[in-house]
Short mmCIF file of C-alpha atoms and ligand atoms in Angstrom, two decimals:
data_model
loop_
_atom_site.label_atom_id
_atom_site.label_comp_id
_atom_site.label_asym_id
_atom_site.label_seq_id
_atom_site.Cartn_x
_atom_site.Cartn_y
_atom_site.Cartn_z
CA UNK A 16 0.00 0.00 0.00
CA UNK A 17 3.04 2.45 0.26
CA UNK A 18 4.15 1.81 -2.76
CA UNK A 19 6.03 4.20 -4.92
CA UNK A 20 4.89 2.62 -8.37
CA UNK A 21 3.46 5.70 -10.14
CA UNK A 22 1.95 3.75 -13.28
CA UNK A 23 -1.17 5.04 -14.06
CA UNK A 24 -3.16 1.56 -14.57
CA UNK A 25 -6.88 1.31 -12.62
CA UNK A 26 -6.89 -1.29 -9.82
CA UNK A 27 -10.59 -1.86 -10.53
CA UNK A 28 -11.25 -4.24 -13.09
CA UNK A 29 -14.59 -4.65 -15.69
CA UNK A 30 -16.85 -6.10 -12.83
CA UNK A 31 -15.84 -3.14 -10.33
CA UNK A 32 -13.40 -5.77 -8.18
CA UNK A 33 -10.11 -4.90 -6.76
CA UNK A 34 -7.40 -7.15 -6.10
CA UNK A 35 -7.67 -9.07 -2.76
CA UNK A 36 -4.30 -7.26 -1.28
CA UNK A 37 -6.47 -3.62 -1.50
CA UNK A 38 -8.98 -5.51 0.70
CA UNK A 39 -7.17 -6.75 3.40
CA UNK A 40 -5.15 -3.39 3.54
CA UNK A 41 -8.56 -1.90 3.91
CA UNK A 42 -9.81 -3.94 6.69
CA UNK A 43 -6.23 -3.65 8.28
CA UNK A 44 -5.61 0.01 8.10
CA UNK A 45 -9.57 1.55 7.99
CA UNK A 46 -8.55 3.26 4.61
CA UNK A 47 -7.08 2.36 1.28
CA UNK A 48 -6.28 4.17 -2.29
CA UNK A 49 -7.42 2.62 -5.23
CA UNK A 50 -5.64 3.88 -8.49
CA UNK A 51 -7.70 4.71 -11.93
CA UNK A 52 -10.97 4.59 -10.69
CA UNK A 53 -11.93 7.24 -13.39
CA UNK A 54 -10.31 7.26 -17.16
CA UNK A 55 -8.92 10.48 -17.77
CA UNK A 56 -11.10 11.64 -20.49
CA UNK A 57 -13.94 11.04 -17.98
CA UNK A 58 -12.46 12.60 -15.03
CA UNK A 59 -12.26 15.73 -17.23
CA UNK A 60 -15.66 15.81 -17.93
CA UNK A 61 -16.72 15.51 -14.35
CA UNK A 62 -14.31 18.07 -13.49
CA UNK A 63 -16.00 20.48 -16.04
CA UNK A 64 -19.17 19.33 -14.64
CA UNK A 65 -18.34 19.77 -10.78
CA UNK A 66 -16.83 23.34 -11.33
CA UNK A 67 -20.30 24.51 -12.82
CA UNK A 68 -22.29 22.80 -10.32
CA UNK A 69 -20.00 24.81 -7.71
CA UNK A 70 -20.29 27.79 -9.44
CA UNK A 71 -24.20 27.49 -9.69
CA UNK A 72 -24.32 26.60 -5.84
CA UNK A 73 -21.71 27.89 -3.66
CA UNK A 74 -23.62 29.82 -1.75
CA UNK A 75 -25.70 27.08 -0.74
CA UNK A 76 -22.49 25.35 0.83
CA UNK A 77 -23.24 23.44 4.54
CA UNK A 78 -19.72 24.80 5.53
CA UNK A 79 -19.34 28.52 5.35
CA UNK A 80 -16.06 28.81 7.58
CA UNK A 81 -13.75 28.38 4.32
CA UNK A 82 -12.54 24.80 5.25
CA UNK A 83 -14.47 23.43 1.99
CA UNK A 84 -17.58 24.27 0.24
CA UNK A 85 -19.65 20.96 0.88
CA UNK A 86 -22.82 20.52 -1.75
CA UNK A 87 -25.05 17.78 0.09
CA UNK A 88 -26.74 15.05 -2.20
CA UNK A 89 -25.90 16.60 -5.61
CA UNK A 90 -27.00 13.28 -7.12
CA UNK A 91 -30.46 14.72 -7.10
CA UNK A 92 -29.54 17.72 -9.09
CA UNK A 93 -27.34 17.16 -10.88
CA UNK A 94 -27.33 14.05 -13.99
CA UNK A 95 -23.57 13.77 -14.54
CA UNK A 96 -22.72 14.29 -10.86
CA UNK A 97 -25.19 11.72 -10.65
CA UNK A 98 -23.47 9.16 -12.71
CA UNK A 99 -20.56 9.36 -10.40
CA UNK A 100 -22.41 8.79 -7.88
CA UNK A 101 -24.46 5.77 -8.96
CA UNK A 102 -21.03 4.49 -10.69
CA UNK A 103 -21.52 0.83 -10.30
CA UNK A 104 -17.92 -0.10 -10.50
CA UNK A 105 -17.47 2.12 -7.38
CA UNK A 106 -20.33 0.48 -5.50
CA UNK A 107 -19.06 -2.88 -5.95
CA UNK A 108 -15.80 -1.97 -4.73
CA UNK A 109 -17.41 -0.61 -1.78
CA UNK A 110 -19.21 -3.47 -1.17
CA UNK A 111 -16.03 -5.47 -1.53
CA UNK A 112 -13.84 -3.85 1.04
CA UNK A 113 -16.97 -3.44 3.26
CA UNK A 114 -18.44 -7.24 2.96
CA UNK A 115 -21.76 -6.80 3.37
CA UNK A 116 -24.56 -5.12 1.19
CA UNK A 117 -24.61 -1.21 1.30
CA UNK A 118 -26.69 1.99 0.29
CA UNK A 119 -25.76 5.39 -0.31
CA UNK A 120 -25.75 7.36 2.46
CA UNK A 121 -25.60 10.66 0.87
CA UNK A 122 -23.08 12.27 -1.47
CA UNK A 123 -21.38 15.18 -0.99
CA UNK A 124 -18.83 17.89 -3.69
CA UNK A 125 -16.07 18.74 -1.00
CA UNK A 126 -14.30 21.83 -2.82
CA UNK A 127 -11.17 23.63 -0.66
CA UNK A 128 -11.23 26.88 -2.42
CA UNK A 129 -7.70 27.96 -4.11
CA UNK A 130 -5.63 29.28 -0.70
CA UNK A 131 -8.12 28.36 1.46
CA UNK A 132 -5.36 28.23 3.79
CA UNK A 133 -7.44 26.18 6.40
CA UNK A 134 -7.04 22.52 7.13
CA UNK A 135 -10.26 20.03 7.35
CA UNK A 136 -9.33 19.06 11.08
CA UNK A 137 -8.83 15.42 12.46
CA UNK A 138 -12.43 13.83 12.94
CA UNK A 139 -14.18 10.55 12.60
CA UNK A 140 -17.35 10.90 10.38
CA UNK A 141 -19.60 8.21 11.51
CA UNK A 142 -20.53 9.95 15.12
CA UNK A 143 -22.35 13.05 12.80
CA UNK A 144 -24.49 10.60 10.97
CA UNK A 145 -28.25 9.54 12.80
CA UNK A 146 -27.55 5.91 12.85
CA UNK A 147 -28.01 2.86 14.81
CA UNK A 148 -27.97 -1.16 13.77
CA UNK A 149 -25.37 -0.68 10.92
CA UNK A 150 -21.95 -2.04 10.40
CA UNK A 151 -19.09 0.16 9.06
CA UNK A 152 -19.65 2.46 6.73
CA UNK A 153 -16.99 3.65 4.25
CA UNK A 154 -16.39 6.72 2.00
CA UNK A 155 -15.20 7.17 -1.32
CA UNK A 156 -13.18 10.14 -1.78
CA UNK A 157 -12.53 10.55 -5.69
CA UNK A 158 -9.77 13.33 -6.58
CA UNK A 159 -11.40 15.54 -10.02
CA UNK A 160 -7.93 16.99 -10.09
CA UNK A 161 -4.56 16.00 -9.10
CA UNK A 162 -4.65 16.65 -5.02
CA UNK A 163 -0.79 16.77 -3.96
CA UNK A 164 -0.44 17.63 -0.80
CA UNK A 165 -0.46 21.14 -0.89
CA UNK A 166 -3.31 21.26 -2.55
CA UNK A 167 -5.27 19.48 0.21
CA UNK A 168 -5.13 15.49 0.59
CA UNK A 169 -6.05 13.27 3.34
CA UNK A 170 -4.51 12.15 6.34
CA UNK A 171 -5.67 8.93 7.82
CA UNK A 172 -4.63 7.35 11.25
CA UNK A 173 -4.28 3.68 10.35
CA UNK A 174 -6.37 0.94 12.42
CA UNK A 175 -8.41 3.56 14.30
CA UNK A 176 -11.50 2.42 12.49
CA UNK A 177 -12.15 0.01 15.56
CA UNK A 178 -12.16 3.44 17.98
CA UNK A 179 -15.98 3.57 17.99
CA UNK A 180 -17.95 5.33 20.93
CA UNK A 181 -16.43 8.80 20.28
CA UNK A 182 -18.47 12.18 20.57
CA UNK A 183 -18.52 13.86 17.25
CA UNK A 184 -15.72 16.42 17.06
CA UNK A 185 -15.31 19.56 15.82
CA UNK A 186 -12.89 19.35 12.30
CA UNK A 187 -12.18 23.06 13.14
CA UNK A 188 -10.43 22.56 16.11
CA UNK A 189 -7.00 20.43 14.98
CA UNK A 190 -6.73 19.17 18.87
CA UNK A 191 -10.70 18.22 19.58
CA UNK A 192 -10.34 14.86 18.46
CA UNK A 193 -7.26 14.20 20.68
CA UNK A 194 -9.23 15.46 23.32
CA UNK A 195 -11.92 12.92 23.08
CA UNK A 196 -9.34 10.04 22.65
CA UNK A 197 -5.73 11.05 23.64
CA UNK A 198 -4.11 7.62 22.79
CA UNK A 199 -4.78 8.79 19.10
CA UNK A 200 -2.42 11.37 19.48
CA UNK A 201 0.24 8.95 19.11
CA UNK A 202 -0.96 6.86 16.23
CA UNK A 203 1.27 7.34 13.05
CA UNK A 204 -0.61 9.45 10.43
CA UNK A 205 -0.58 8.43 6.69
CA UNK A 206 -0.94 11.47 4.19
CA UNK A 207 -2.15 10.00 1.06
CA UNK A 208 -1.63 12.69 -2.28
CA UNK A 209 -4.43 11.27 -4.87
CA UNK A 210 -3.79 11.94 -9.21
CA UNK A 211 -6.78 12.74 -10.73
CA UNK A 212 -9.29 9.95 -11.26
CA UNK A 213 -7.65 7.93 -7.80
CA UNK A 214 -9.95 7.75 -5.06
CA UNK A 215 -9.46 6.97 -1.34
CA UNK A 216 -12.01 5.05 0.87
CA UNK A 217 -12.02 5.24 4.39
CA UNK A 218 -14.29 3.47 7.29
CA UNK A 219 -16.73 6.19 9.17
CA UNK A 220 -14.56 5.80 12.17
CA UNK A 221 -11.17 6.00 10.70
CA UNK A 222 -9.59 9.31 12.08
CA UNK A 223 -8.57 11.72 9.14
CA UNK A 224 -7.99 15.44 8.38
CA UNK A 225 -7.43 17.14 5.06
CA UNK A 226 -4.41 19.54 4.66
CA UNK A 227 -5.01 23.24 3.34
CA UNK A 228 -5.40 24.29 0.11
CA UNK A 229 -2.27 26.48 -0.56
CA UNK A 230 -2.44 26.14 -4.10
CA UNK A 231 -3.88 28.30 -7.26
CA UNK A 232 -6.05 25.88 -8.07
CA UNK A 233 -9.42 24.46 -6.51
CA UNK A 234 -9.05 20.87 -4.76
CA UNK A 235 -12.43 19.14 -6.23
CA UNK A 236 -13.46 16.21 -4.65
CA UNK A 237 -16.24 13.98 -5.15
CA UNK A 238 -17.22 11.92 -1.67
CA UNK A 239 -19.86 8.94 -2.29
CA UNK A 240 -20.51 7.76 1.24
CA UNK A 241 -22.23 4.33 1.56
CA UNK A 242 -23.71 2.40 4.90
CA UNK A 243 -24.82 -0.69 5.59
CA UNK A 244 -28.18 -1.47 4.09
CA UNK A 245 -30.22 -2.13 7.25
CA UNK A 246 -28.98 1.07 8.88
CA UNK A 247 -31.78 2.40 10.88
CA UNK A 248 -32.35 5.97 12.10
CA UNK A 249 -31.25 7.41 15.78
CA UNK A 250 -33.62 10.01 16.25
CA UNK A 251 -30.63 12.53 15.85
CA UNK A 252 -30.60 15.62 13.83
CA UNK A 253 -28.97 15.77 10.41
CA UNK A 254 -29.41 17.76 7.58
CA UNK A 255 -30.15 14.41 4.97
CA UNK A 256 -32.61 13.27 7.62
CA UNK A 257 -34.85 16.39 8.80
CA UNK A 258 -36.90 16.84 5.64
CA UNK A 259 -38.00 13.06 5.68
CA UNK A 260 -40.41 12.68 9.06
CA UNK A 261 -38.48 9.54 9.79
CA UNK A 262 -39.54 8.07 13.22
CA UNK A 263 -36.07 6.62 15.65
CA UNK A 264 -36.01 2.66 14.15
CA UNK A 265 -37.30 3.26 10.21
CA UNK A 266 -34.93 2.02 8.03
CA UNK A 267 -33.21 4.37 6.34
CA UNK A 268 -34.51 2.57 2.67
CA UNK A 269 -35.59 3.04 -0.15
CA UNK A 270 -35.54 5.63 -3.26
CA UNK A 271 -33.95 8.27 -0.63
CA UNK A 272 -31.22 5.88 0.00
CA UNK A 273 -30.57 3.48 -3.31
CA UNK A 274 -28.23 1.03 -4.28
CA UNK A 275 -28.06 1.56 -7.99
CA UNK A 276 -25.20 -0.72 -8.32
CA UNK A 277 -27.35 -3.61 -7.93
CA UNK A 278 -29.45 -2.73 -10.53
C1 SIN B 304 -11.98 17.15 3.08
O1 SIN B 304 -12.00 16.68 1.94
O2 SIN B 304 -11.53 18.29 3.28
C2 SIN B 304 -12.47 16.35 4.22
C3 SIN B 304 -13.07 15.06 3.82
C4 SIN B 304 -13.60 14.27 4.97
O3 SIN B 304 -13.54 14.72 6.08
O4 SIN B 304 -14.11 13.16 4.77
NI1 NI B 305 -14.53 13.28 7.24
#
């Protein structure tokens, strides 16, 4: 997995698998790159199609503390966003390193603005979501451009996807999540720099942060988060979840939540 073979060849093959060794460094570390998940034709076309959507909604953005413009779900507005989204070779590969049937979550255009300056602080993701009765979830984080480090890649803290039980912390404050484990402190961190077209995916409970932007040019990524299909809901507030009337136990199902992959 830290490898420093820079051919360009996708991991995934025609059915959406990945070779067994990206698994098991999934399940080992909480968080794995896959190479080539996009062509680079198409990656350009989402790219074009990602910087329009932003420009259309930016002011719409969930964050407004210049960490990232964050567009929430823009699989319903958006067709070719949409297609990313639904990508069935990236669902199967979820469902591969997961092992078990999933269902999108929600998806999400995470956009650090050129010298944004601010890091994305350390955080797990799964204590924000409203769920109960699921198994890990996972996140795919596909890079539209090339994300070097100084233009704002991850960090992950290897094997902390078993650290469940957390508060939710606060990814503007670089120490909160220390504060609510301080063993993780200590934990080597692995700063992964993504070409265009390579995604990440990491567990909802692996710990990870995203460096500043100090770059000229916008860091677009596209985040396809997937849980367990027989999630239920908590009860909790969250912005997916509000508009729906859910009642604490409904199973968060149906054409809200899909699994085109399966199709
Ligand atoms: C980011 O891309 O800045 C953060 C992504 C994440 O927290 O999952
Ligand atoms: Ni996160």
């Amino acid at each position: 997995m830290f490898t420093t073979d820079q051919t360009a060849a996708s991991e995934v093959d025609g059915d959406g698998r990945v070779p067994e060794e990206l698994v098991d460094a999934y399940r080992e570390h909480g968080f794995v790159r896959v190479r080539g998940v996009l062509e680079p034709d198409r990656v350009e076309r989402l790219r074009a199609h990602a910087e329009a959507f932003l420009t259309a909604h930016r002011a719409d953005s969930l964050e407004q503390r210049g960490t990232f413009s964050q567009l929430v779900n823009v699989w319903r507005q958006d067709e070719n966003l949409r297609a990313l989204t639904f990508d069935p070779r990236l669902g199967r590969v979820a469902e591969q390193l997961a092992g078990f049937p999933l269902r999108l979550w929600h998806d999400q255009l995470l956009v650090k603005e050129p010298r944004n300056n601010l890091a994305t602080e350390f955080h797990q993701d799964r204590p924000y979501w409203p769920h109960a009765g699921d198994r890990l979830p996972l996140s795919a984080w596909i890079a539209l451009v090339d994300v070097p480090p100084e233009r704002g890649c991850m960090t992950f803290l290897p094997g902390t996807q078993h650290r469940a039980g957390l508060r939710p912390q606060d990814l503007h404050d670089e120490d909160d999540l220390f504060a609510a484990d301080p063993e993780l402190r200590w934990v080597p961190r692995v700063t992964v720099p993504l070409r265009a077209g390579d995604c990440t995916f990491h567990s909802g409970y692996t710990g990870h942060m995203a460096l500043p932007n100090r770059t000229d040019v916008a860091r677009i990524a596209h985040v396809v988060i997937y849980m367990d299909a027989a999630t239920t809901y908590d009860g909790t507030p969250h912005v997916v979840t509000d508009p729906l009337g859910l009642t604490p136990g409904d199973r968060l199902d149906g054409e809200t939540f899909p699994r085109p992959w399966r199709a």
